C-alpha cells in the first residue's frame, strides 16, 4: 500500500519511480505489459537446467538460519508450526504496519480486524479457524519467517471441501525476473515486517507454497491490499473487466503455475505496475486510515446479499470512481492520473457471474 510516490529522473532515457515511504526504486513501466524481447536478460528453454539450479540456489540462500533467532522468535515460530489445521474454513490474515519505521502504514491493523469481522459475520468462519499476524498484541509479528510458516499452515493437509483465505495488507514491491516467468519481466513481492534484513517474499514462492498444493475440491481466495499486487500469486489467467474475457498470463518459460487439482483465485488492489492507497477518505470521521481496496471489498459484500465476482469488481470500481469525482485525495491511488481498479486472477477460467462465496 505504498503511497506518496513521485517521479525521479534517473537519466534522459530511463525514468524510475521512487517511494519515499520505503526508499526503494521500482521500474516505471506505465506502458503496461512489456512483452519479452531479445534485449531482456532471460533464460531460454535450452537453459532449463541452469534455471533449476539457480532456483535452488536462491531458495537455499534465503533459508533462515535458526541460530540467528532469539529465544522469543524461536518460541513464536514453533507455536505457528503447532497451529491446529482445522477442516472446512481456514484463514490467514496478515497486517504489516512497519511500526517505528519511516515507511509506516497507519491503516493495516484496522484492515485486518475488519476482515476478520467480515469472515466471521458474513461467511461464518469459526473464530478458531482464523489466524492473524500483526504488530499488536496478542498476535505474532508478521516477520518473513512467521509469514512463510503461516502460509504453509494455511494449506497443510487441505482436503476436498476446504475454503481457504489469505489476506495481506502492507507494502508490495517488484524486482527483476531472471527466470522468464513474467510477461513484463518483473516478479511481484510482499514486504514482511523485517524485509529490509530478511528480504521480501516473492510471487514464485507464494505460488509454490499456497497454490501448487491445493488438492481437488479445495478453493483458495487471496485478497491482497498492496502495491504491485496484480499477479502476486502468479496465476495463469487474468480477467479483463473492459473486454470481459480471461487473458492468458502463463509464464513465457512454460513452467506450471497451477494447482494440484484445486482452484486458486486472487483479488488484488491494482495491476502489477500500479500503486494502492492507505487512506482516510472513506472514514466517516475522516481520521480512520484503511486500505482503499479493503474498504471497497468489505462494503460490496456487506451491502449486498448476493454478490458475484463480476458485481464485486464493479462495486469496488464504482466506489473508487465516486470518491475521485468528489475530489477526495486518495494519496497515491490514482498514480499518473489513471484510475486503478482491483484485478481478478485465477488458476483456471471460470464464469465471473458465479456467486462470490468464501
mmCIF file of C-alpha atoms in Angstrom:
data_model
loop_
_atom_site.group_PDB
_atom_site.id
_atom_site.type_symbol
_atom_site.label_atom_id
_atom_site.label_comp_id
_atom_site.label_asym_id
_atom_site.label_seq_id
_atom_site.Cartn_x
_atom_site.Cartn_y
_atom_site.Cartn_z
ATOM 1 C CA UNK A 1 0.000 0.000 0.000
ATOM 2 C CA UNK A 2 2.818 2.374 -0.865
ATOM 3 C CA UNK A 3 1.752 5.950 -1.431
ATOM 4 C CA UNK A 4 3.128 9.491 -1.829
ATOM 5 C CA UNK A 5 5.190 8.389 -4.811
ATOM 6 C CA UNK A 6 6.972 10.831 -7.046
ATOM 7 C CA UNK A 7 8.788 10.579 -10.365
ATOM 8 C CA UNK A 8 12.543 10.838 -10.248
ATOM 9 C CA UNK A 9 14.538 11.299 -13.443
ATOM 10 C CA UNK A 10 17.412 8.869 -13.348
ATOM 11 C CA UNK A 11 18.601 9.719 -16.858
ATOM 12 C CA UNK A 12 17.230 11.139 -20.074
ATOM 13 C CA UNK A 13 16.175 7.687 -21.243
ATOM 14 C CA UNK A 14 15.487 5.825 -18.043
ATOM 15 C CA UNK A 15 12.787 7.048 -15.671
ATOM 16 C CA UNK A 16 12.052 5.275 -12.429
ATOM 17 C CA UNK A 17 9.664 5.828 -9.563
ATOM 18 C CA UNK A 18 10.845 6.356 -6.005
ATOM 19 C CA UNK A 19 8.645 5.691 -2.980
ATOM 20 C CA UNK A 20 9.922 7.876 -0.120
ATOM 21 C CA UNK A 21 7.999 5.698 2.326
ATOM 22 C CA UNK A 22 10.103 2.598 1.746
ATOM 23 C CA UNK A 23 13.053 4.189 -0.058
ATOM 24 C CA UNK A 24 13.005 1.553 -2.762
ATOM 25 C CA UNK A 25 13.070 2.050 -6.508
ATOM 26 C CA UNK A 26 10.672 0.265 -8.793
ATOM 27 C CA UNK A 27 10.541 0.462 -12.558
ATOM 28 C CA UNK A 28 8.038 2.863 -14.093
ATOM 29 C CA UNK A 29 6.562 0.623 -16.758
ATOM 30 C CA UNK A 30 3.295 2.512 -17.128
ATOM 31 C CA UNK A 31 3.143 1.498 -20.776
ATOM 32 C CA UNK A 32 1.548 -1.713 -19.482
ATOM 33 C CA UNK A 33 2.711 -5.261 -20.051
ATOM 34 C CA UNK A 34 6.175 -5.411 -21.531
ATOM 35 C CA UNK A 35 6.495 -8.300 -23.939
ATOM 36 C CA UNK A 36 9.586 -10.461 -23.867
ATOM 37 C CA UNK A 37 12.299 -9.098 -26.144
ATOM 38 C CA UNK A 38 15.790 -10.183 -27.156
ATOM 39 C CA UNK A 39 17.124 -7.273 -25.108
ATOM 40 C CA UNK A 40 15.707 -8.740 -21.891
ATOM 41 C CA UNK A 41 18.063 -10.826 -19.813
ATOM 42 C CA UNK A 42 16.390 -14.222 -19.693
ATOM 43 C CA UNK A 43 16.987 -17.935 -19.707
ATOM 44 C CA UNK A 44 15.572 -19.758 -22.721
ATOM 45 C CA UNK A 45 14.204 -23.284 -22.835
ATOM 46 C CA UNK A 46 17.590 -24.771 -23.678
ATOM 47 C CA UNK A 47 18.891 -23.487 -20.342
ATOM 48 C CA UNK A 48 16.220 -25.004 -18.102
ATOM 49 C CA UNK A 49 18.844 -26.942 -16.210
ATOM 50 C CA UNK A 50 20.533 -23.693 -15.254
ATOM 51 C CA UNK A 51 17.160 -22.200 -14.275
ATOM 52 C CA UNK A 52 16.501 -25.114 -11.957
ATOM 53 C CA UNK A 53 19.960 -24.804 -10.415
ATOM 54 C CA UNK A 54 19.582 -21.069 -9.852
ATOM 55 C CA UNK A 55 16.152 -21.542 -8.301
ATOM 56 C CA UNK A 56 17.618 -23.987 -5.823
ATOM 57 C CA UNK A 57 20.497 -21.643 -5.084
ATOM 58 C CA UNK A 58 18.201 -18.697 -4.453
ATOM 59 C CA UNK A 59 15.921 -20.794 -2.278
ATOM 60 C CA UNK A 60 18.863 -22.147 -0.310
ATOM 61 C CA UNK A 61 20.354 -18.688 0.178
ATOM 62 C CA UNK A 62 17.036 -17.389 1.533
ATOM 63 C CA UNK A 63 16.559 -20.198 4.034
ATOM 64 C CA UNK A 64 16.502 -18.883 7.567
ATOM 65 C CA UNK A 65 19.316 -19.714 9.923
ATOM 66 C CA UNK A 66 17.599 -20.836 13.117
ATOM 67 C CA UNK A 67 20.702 -19.898 15.104
ATOM 68 C CA UNK A 68 20.065 -16.221 14.304
ATOM 69 C CA UNK A 69 16.686 -16.290 16.072
ATOM 70 C CA UNK A 70 16.163 -15.073 19.607
ATOM 71 C CA UNK A 71 14.530 -17.432 22.078
ATOM 72 C CA UNK A 72 11.291 -15.457 21.764
ATOM 73 C CA UNK A 73 11.375 -15.685 17.963
ATOM 74 C CA UNK A 74 12.050 -19.411 18.115
ATOM 75 C CA UNK A 75 9.150 -19.863 20.514
ATOM 76 C CA UNK A 76 6.811 -17.840 18.285
ATOM 77 C CA UNK A 77 7.824 -19.758 15.183
ATOM 78 C CA UNK A 78 7.312 -23.057 16.983
ATOM 79 C CA UNK A 79 3.833 -22.001 18.088
ATOM 80 C CA UNK A 80 2.878 -21.238 14.466
ATOM 81 C CA UNK A 81 4.152 -24.662 13.402
ATOM 82 C CA UNK A 82 1.815 -26.159 16.004
ATOM 83 C CA UNK A 83 -1.296 -24.280 14.896
ATOM 84 C CA UNK A 84 -4.221 -26.672 14.537
ATOM 85 C CA UNK A 85 -5.176 -27.385 10.920
ATOM 86 C CA UNK A 86 -8.949 -27.081 11.115
ATOM 87 C CA UNK A 87 -11.082 -28.655 8.393
ATOM 88 C CA UNK A 88 -13.519 -26.698 6.266
ATOM 89 C CA UNK A 89 -12.929 -22.944 6.542
ATOM 90 C CA UNK A 90 -9.456 -21.624 7.380
ATOM 91 C CA UNK A 91 -7.936 -18.123 7.047
ATOM 92 C CA UNK A 92 -4.601 -16.380 7.463
ATOM 93 C CA UNK A 93 -4.775 -12.600 7.850
ATOM 94 C CA UNK A 94 -1.570 -10.525 7.780
ATOM 95 C CA UNK A 95 -1.272 -6.831 8.630
ATOM 96 C CA UNK A 96 2.122 -5.146 8.420
ATOM 97 C CA UNK A 97 2.334 -1.643 9.896
ATOM 98 C CA UNK A 98 6.157 -1.291 9.818
ATOM 99 C CA UNK A 99 5.849 0.452 13.159
ATOM 100 C CA UNK A 100 8.548 2.985 14.119
ATOM 101 C CA UNK A 101 9.887 2.952 10.549
ATOM 102 C CA UNK A 102 9.783 5.819 8.065
ATOM 103 C CA UNK A 103 7.583 3.855 5.658
ATOM 104 C CA UNK A 104 4.969 3.124 8.358
ATOM 105 C CA UNK A 105 1.371 2.444 7.330
ATOM 106 C CA UNK A 106 -1.458 3.557 9.602
ATOM 107 C CA UNK A 107 -4.433 1.542 8.424
ATOM 108 C CA UNK A 108 -3.315 -2.077 8.249
ATOM 109 C CA UNK A 109 -4.238 -3.112 11.813
ATOM 110 C CA UNK A 110 -7.739 -1.733 11.275
ATOM 111 C CA UNK A 111 -7.886 -3.596 7.951
ATOM 112 C CA UNK A 112 -7.076 -6.976 9.431
ATOM 113 C CA UNK A 113 -9.576 -6.693 12.291
ATOM 114 C CA UNK A 114 -12.325 -5.592 9.902
ATOM 115 C CA UNK A 115 -11.507 -8.510 7.593
ATOM 116 C CA UNK A 116 -11.761 -10.966 10.481
ATOM 117 C CA UNK A 117 -15.152 -9.474 11.356
ATOM 118 C CA UNK A 118 -16.276 -9.907 7.737
ATOM 119 C CA UNK A 119 -15.226 -13.559 7.621
ATOM 120 C CA UNK A 120 -16.998 -14.372 10.888
ATOM 121 C CA UNK A 121 -20.239 -12.475 10.305
ATOM 122 C CA UNK A 122 -20.700 -12.719 6.543
ATOM 123 C CA UNK A 123 -19.110 -16.076 5.727
ATOM 124 C CA UNK A 124 -19.450 -17.967 9.020
ATOM 125 C CA UNK A 125 -15.772 -18.655 9.563
ATOM 126 C CA UNK A 126 -15.209 -20.054 13.075
ATOM 127 C CA UNK A 127 -13.024 -17.647 15.066
ATOM 128 C CA UNK A 128 -10.752 -20.554 15.951
ATOM 129 C CA UNK A 129 -10.020 -21.132 12.246
ATOM 130 C CA UNK A 130 -8.726 -17.580 11.668
ATOM 131 C CA UNK A 131 -5.074 -16.818 12.404
ATOM 132 C CA UNK A 132 -3.635 -13.293 12.453
ATOM 133 C CA UNK A 133 -0.103 -11.974 12.122
ATOM 134 C CA UNK A 134 0.076 -8.309 13.135
ATOM 135 C CA UNK A 135 2.086 -5.768 15.098
ATOM 136 C CA UNK A 136 -0.327 -5.714 18.007
ATOM 137 C CA UNK A 137 -0.966 -7.927 20.979
ATOM 138 C CA UNK A 138 -1.601 -10.803 21.250
ATOM 139 C CA UNK A 139 -0.644 -11.741 17.704
ATOM 140 C CA UNK A 140 2.712 -12.980 16.381
ATOM 141 C CA UNK A 141 4.550 -10.369 14.333
ATOM 142 C CA UNK A 142 4.404 -10.642 10.511
ATOM 143 C CA UNK A 143 8.103 -11.327 10.011
ATOM 144 C CA UNK A 144 9.279 -13.180 6.933
ATOM 145 C CA UNK A 145 9.796 -16.467 8.793
ATOM 146 C CA UNK A 146 6.429 -16.203 10.518
ATOM 147 C CA UNK A 147 4.537 -15.435 7.292
ATOM 148 C CA UNK A 148 6.282 -18.277 5.467
ATOM 149 C CA UNK A 149 5.410 -20.752 8.211
ATOM 150 C CA UNK A 150 1.840 -19.468 8.450
ATOM 151 C CA UNK A 151 1.363 -19.865 4.688
ATOM 152 C CA UNK A 152 2.428 -23.485 4.996
ATOM 153 C CA UNK A 153 -0.114 -23.908 7.810
ATOM 154 C CA UNK A 154 -2.878 -22.467 5.628
ATOM 155 C CA UNK A 155 -2.660 -25.253 3.041
ATOM 156 C CA UNK A 156 -1.377 -28.061 5.254
ATOM 157 C CA UNK A 157 -3.411 -31.252 4.897
ATOM 158 C CA UNK A 158 -6.014 -29.469 2.741
ATOM 159 C CA UNK A 159 -8.951 -31.687 1.843
ATOM 160 C CA UNK A 160 -11.891 -31.552 -0.619
ATOM 161 C CA UNK A 161 -14.465 -29.037 0.575
ATOM 162 C CA UNK A 162 -11.949 -26.754 2.303
ATOM 163 C CA UNK A 163 -12.286 -22.990 1.793
ATOM 164 C CA UNK A 164 -9.015 -21.166 2.462
ATOM 165 C CA UNK A 165 -8.385 -17.413 2.650
ATOM 166 C CA UNK A 166 -5.118 -15.478 2.593
ATOM 167 C CA UNK A 167 -5.348 -11.748 3.285
ATOM 168 C CA UNK A 168 -2.387 -9.349 3.247
ATOM 169 C CA UNK A 169 -2.337 -5.625 3.967
ATOM 170 C CA UNK A 170 1.065 -3.953 3.683
ATOM 171 C CA UNK A 171 3.728 -2.802 1.264
ATOM 172 C CA UNK A 172 4.322 -4.516 -2.072
ATOM 173 C CA UNK A 173 7.251 -4.065 -4.436
ATOM 174 C CA UNK A 174 8.772 -5.547 -7.600
ATOM 175 C CA UNK A 175 12.121 -6.962 -8.615
ATOM 176 C CA UNK A 176 13.645 -8.194 -11.892
ATOM 177 C CA UNK A 177 12.622 -11.672 -13.015
ATOM 178 C CA UNK A 178 15.609 -13.770 -14.083
ATOM 179 C CA UNK A 179 13.704 -16.968 -14.884
ATOM 180 C CA UNK A 180 11.455 -15.835 -17.751
ATOM 181 C CA UNK A 181 8.403 -16.435 -15.555
ATOM 182 C CA UNK A 182 6.897 -12.990 -16.059
ATOM 183 C CA UNK A 183 5.476 -11.436 -19.212
ATOM 184 C CA UNK A 184 6.519 -7.960 -18.060
ATOM 185 C CA UNK A 185 9.938 -9.032 -16.771
ATOM 186 C CA UNK A 186 9.259 -8.365 -13.064
ATOM 187 C CA UNK A 187 8.441 -10.554 -10.070
ATOM 188 C CA UNK A 188 5.947 -9.131 -7.602
ATOM 189 C CA UNK A 189 6.640 -9.265 -3.861
ATOM 190 C CA UNK A 190 5.062 -8.645 -0.483
ATOM 191 C CA UNK A 191 7.119 -6.964 2.223
ATOM 192 C CA UNK A 192 7.201 -8.597 5.667
ATOM 193 C CA UNK A 193 7.941 -6.520 8.747
ATOM 194 C CA UNK A 194 11.656 -7.337 8.522
ATOM 195 C CA UNK A 195 12.008 -7.226 4.725
ATOM 196 C CA UNK A 196 14.966 -4.841 4.992
ATOM 197 C CA UNK A 197 17.080 -7.526 6.637
ATOM 198 C CA UNK A 198 15.328 -10.823 5.842
ATOM 199 C CA UNK A 199 14.191 -9.983 2.318
ATOM 200 C CA UNK A 200 10.824 -9.931 0.562
ATOM 201 C CA UNK A 201 8.530 -12.845 -0.216
ATOM 202 C CA UNK A 202 8.405 -13.298 -3.993
ATOM 203 C CA UNK A 203 5.381 -14.361 -6.050
ATOM 204 C CA UNK A 204 7.178 -17.549 -7.132
ATOM 205 C CA UNK A 205 7.436 -18.659 -3.507
ATOM 206 C CA UNK A 206 3.823 -17.746 -2.771
ATOM 207 C CA UNK A 207 2.699 -19.809 -5.760
ATOM 208 C CA UNK A 208 4.832 -22.774 -4.697
ATOM 209 C CA UNK A 209 3.586 -22.567 -1.098
ATOM 210 C CA UNK A 210 -0.177 -21.982 -1.315
ATOM 211 C CA UNK A 211 -1.203 -22.574 -4.950
ATOM 212 C CA UNK A 212 0.570 -25.761 -6.054
ATOM 213 C CA UNK A 213 -0.507 -27.860 -3.005
ATOM 214 C CA UNK A 214 -4.251 -27.234 -3.488
ATOM 215 C CA UNK A 215 -5.995 -30.566 -3.947
ATOM 216 C CA UNK A 216 -9.107 -31.301 -5.992
ATOM 217 C CA UNK A 217 -12.182 -29.787 -4.348
ATOM 218 C CA UNK A 218 -10.246 -27.140 -2.408
ATOM 219 C CA UNK A 219 -10.722 -23.419 -3.079
ATOM 220 C CA UNK A 220 -8.317 -20.649 -2.052
ATOM 221 C CA UNK A 221 -9.122 -16.941 -2.137
ATOM 222 C CA UNK A 222 -6.304 -14.426 -1.746
ATOM 223 C CA UNK A 223 -7.199 -10.784 -1.043
ATOM 224 C CA UNK A 224 -4.091 -8.639 -1.381
ATOM 225 C CA UNK A 225 -4.147 -4.941 -0.478
ATOM 226 C CA UNK A 226 -0.680 -3.855 -1.581
ATOM 227 C CA UNK A 227 1.086 -2.022 -4.391
ATOM 228 C CA UNK A 228 2.168 -4.036 -7.460
ATOM 229 C CA UNK A 229 -0.047 -6.928 -6.333
ATOM 230 C CA UNK A 230 -1.856 -7.774 -9.589
ATOM 231 C CA UNK A 231 -0.265 -11.176 -10.192
ATOM 232 C CA UNK A 232 1.199 -11.758 -6.737
ATOM 233 C CA UNK A 233 0.062 -15.410 -6.816
ATOM 234 C CA UNK A 234 1.456 -15.939 -10.335
ATOM 235 C CA UNK A 235 -1.863 -17.382 -11.525
ATOM 236 C CA UNK A 236 -2.110 -18.204 -15.264
ATOM 237 C CA UNK A 237 -5.364 -16.337 -16.013
ATOM 238 C CA UNK A 238 -6.286 -12.650 -15.596
ATOM 239 C CA UNK A 239 -9.779 -11.268 -16.054
ATOM 240 C CA UNK A 240 -10.178 -8.128 -18.160
ATOM 241 C CA UNK A 241 -13.117 -6.082 -16.885
ATOM 242 C CA UNK A 242 -13.002 -3.916 -20.022
ATOM 243 C CA UNK A 243 -13.110 -6.757 -22.546
ATOM 244 C CA UNK A 244 -14.954 -9.106 -20.177
ATOM 245 C CA UNK A 245 -12.695 -12.009 -21.125
ATOM 246 C CA UNK A 246 -9.968 -14.037 -19.475
ATOM 247 C CA UNK A 247 -6.426 -13.230 -20.638
ATOM 248 C CA UNK A 248 -3.514 -15.636 -20.714
ATOM 249 C CA UNK A 249 -0.905 -14.864 -18.058
ATOM 250 C CA UNK A 250 1.085 -18.072 -18.458
ATOM 251 C CA UNK A 251 4.832 -17.626 -17.920
ATOM 252 C CA UNK A 252 6.949 -17.466 -21.096
ATOM 253 C CA UNK A 253 9.198 -20.167 -19.608
ATOM 254 C CA UNK A 254 6.327 -22.652 -19.724
ATOM 255 C CA UNK A 255 6.709 -23.567 -16.049
ATOM 256 C CA UNK A 256 3.471 -24.801 -14.458
ATOM 257 C CA UNK A 257 1.831 -22.253 -12.118
ATOM 258 C CA UNK A 258 -1.437 -24.057 -11.434
ATOM 259 C CA UNK A 259 -2.715 -26.198 -8.582
ATOM 260 C CA UNK A 260 -2.819 -29.925 -7.832
ATOM 261 C CA UNK A 261 -6.488 -30.011 -8.751
ATOM 262 C CA UNK A 262 -7.891 -27.215 -6.557
ATOM 263 C CA UNK A 263 -8.892 -23.683 -7.504
ATOM 264 C CA UNK A 264 -6.941 -20.543 -6.548
ATOM 265 C CA UNK A 265 -8.461 -17.074 -7.001
ATOM 266 C CA UNK A 266 -6.802 -13.751 -6.243
ATOM 267 C CA UNK A 267 -8.297 -10.274 -5.894
ATOM 268 C CA UNK A 268 -5.569 -7.640 -5.824
ATOM 269 C CA UNK A 269 -5.679 -3.919 -5.157
ATOM 270 C CA UNK A 270 -4.191 -2.967 -8.514
ATOM 271 C CA UNK A 271 -2.200 -4.138 -11.513
ATOM 272 C CA UNK A 272 1.460 -5.078 -11.292
ATOM 273 C CA UNK A 273 2.659 -1.644 -12.395
ATOM 274 C CA UNK A 274 0.298 0.344 -10.167
ATOM 275 C CA UNK A 275 0.060 1.631 -6.621
ATOM 276 C CA UNK A 276 -2.520 1.149 -3.869
ATOM 277 C CA UNK A 277 -3.547 3.567 -1.120
ATOM 278 C CA UNK A 278 -3.656 3.770 2.654
ATOM 279 C CA UNK A 279 -6.344 6.436 3.112
ATOM 280 C CA UNK A 280 -8.896 8.036 5.452
ATOM 281 C CA UNK A 281 -11.170 9.095 2.576
ATOM 282 C CA UNK A 282 -13.870 6.515 3.303
ATOM 283 C CA UNK A 283 -13.931 7.146 7.060
ATOM 284 C CA UNK A 284 -16.982 8.936 8.464
ATOM 285 C CA UNK A 285 -14.753 10.870 10.824
ATOM 286 C CA UNK A 286 -12.173 11.474 8.127
ATOM 287 C CA UNK A 287 -9.497 10.206 10.507
ATOM 288 C CA UNK A 288 -9.527 6.397 10.360
ATOM 289 C CA UNK A 289 -6.864 5.152 7.967
ATOM 290 C CA UNK A 290 -7.605 1.974 5.999
ATOM 291 C CA UNK A 291 -6.815 0.343 2.692
ATOM 292 C CA UNK A 292 -8.999 1.654 -0.136
ATOM 293 C CA UNK A 293 -9.175 -1.822 -1.642
ATOM 294 C CA UNK A 294 -10.084 -3.458 1.689
ATOM 295 C CA UNK A 295 -12.813 -0.919 2.395
ATOM 296 C CA UNK A 296 -14.491 -1.223 -1.014
ATOM 297 C CA UNK A 297 -14.212 -5.034 -0.872
ATOM 298 C CA UNK A 298 -15.933 -5.192 2.523
ATOM 299 C CA UNK A 299 -18.566 -2.622 1.558
ATOM 300 C CA UNK A 300 -19.612 -4.557 -1.546
ATOM 301 C CA UNK A 301 -20.059 -7.763 0.443
ATOM 302 C CA UNK A 302 -21.826 -6.238 3.444
ATOM 303 C CA UNK A 303 -24.326 -4.166 1.475
ATOM 304 C CA UNK A 304 -25.455 -6.913 -0.912
ATOM 305 C CA UNK A 305 -26.865 -10.329 -0.060
ATOM 306 C CA UNK A 306 -25.996 -11.858 -3.434
ATOM 307 C CA UNK A 307 -22.615 -10.894 -4.870
ATOM 308 C CA UNK A 308 -20.940 -12.345 -7.934
ATOM 309 C CA UNK A 309 -17.287 -11.951 -8.849
ATOM 310 C CA UNK A 310 -18.316 -9.556 -11.621
ATOM 311 C CA UNK A 311 -20.575 -7.440 -9.402
ATOM 312 C CA UNK A 312 -17.918 -7.368 -6.669
ATOM 313 C CA UNK A 313 -15.332 -5.892 -9.037
ATOM 314 C CA UNK A 314 -17.905 -3.485 -10.441
ATOM 315 C CA UNK A 315 -18.956 -2.266 -6.998
ATOM 316 C CA UNK A 316 -15.365 -1.741 -5.848
ATOM 317 C CA UNK A 317 -14.553 0.179 -9.025
ATOM 318 C CA UNK A 318 -17.720 2.297 -8.668
ATOM 319 C CA UNK A 319 -16.896 3.321 -5.085
ATOM 320 C CA UNK A 320 -13.374 4.374 -6.013
ATOM 321 C CA UNK A 321 -14.648 6.298 -9.033
ATOM 322 C CA UNK A 322 -17.239 8.126 -6.940
ATOM 323 C CA UNK A 323 -14.592 9.080 -4.410
ATOM 324 C CA UNK A 324 -12.468 10.520 -7.186
ATOM 325 C CA UNK A 325 -15.386 12.506 -8.601
ATOM 326 C CA UNK A 326 -15.952 14.052 -5.183
ATOM 327 C CA UNK A 327 -12.368 15.316 -5.373
ATOM 328 C CA UNK A 328 -11.150 13.353 -2.381
ATOM 329 C CA UNK A 329 -7.406 12.886 -2.129
ATOM 330 C CA UNK A 330 -6.676 9.164 -2.152
ATOM 331 C CA UNK A 331 -2.980 9.879 -1.704
ATOM 332 C CA UNK A 332 -1.394 7.898 -4.486
ATOM 333 C CA UNK A 333 -4.321 5.748 -5.546
ATOM 334 C CA UNK A 334 -4.503 7.490 -8.905
ATOM 335 C CA UNK A 335 -0.873 7.285 -9.975
ATOM 336 C CA UNK A 336 -0.128 9.196 -13.178
ATOM 337 C CA UNK A 337 -3.797 10.198 -13.477
ATOM 338 C CA UNK A 338 -5.077 6.680 -14.204
ATOM 339 C CA UNK A 339 -7.981 5.213 -12.289
ATOM 340 C CA UNK A 340 -6.951 1.963 -10.689
ATOM 341 C CA UNK A 341 -9.275 -0.904 -10.036
ATOM 342 C CA UNK A 342 -8.957 -4.334 -8.427
ATOM 343 C CA UNK A 343 -7.562 -7.158 -10.522
ATOM 344 C CA UNK A 344 -9.002 -10.674 -10.601
ATOM 345 C CA UNK A 345 -6.741 -13.608 -11.437
ATOM 346 C CA UNK A 346 -7.324 -17.348 -11.273
ATOM 347 C CA UNK A 347 -5.688 -20.737 -11.685
ATOM 348 C CA UNK A 348 -8.487 -21.657 -14.093
ATOM 349 C CA UNK A 349 -11.044 -19.906 -16.266
ATOM 350 C CA UNK A 350 -14.494 -19.689 -14.658
ATOM 351 C CA UNK A 351 -17.775 -17.796 -15.017
ATOM 352 C CA UNK A 352 -17.404 -14.453 -13.187
ATOM 353 C CA UNK A 353 -21.181 -14.349 -12.763
ATOM 354 C CA UNK A 354 -20.885 -17.154 -10.217
ATOM 355 C CA UNK A 355 -21.764 -16.150 -6.637
ATOM 356 C CA UNK A 356 -18.803 -14.948 -4.591
ATOM 357 C CA UNK A 357 -18.614 -17.338 -1.640
ATOM 358 C CA UNK A 358 -15.802 -17.945 0.817
#
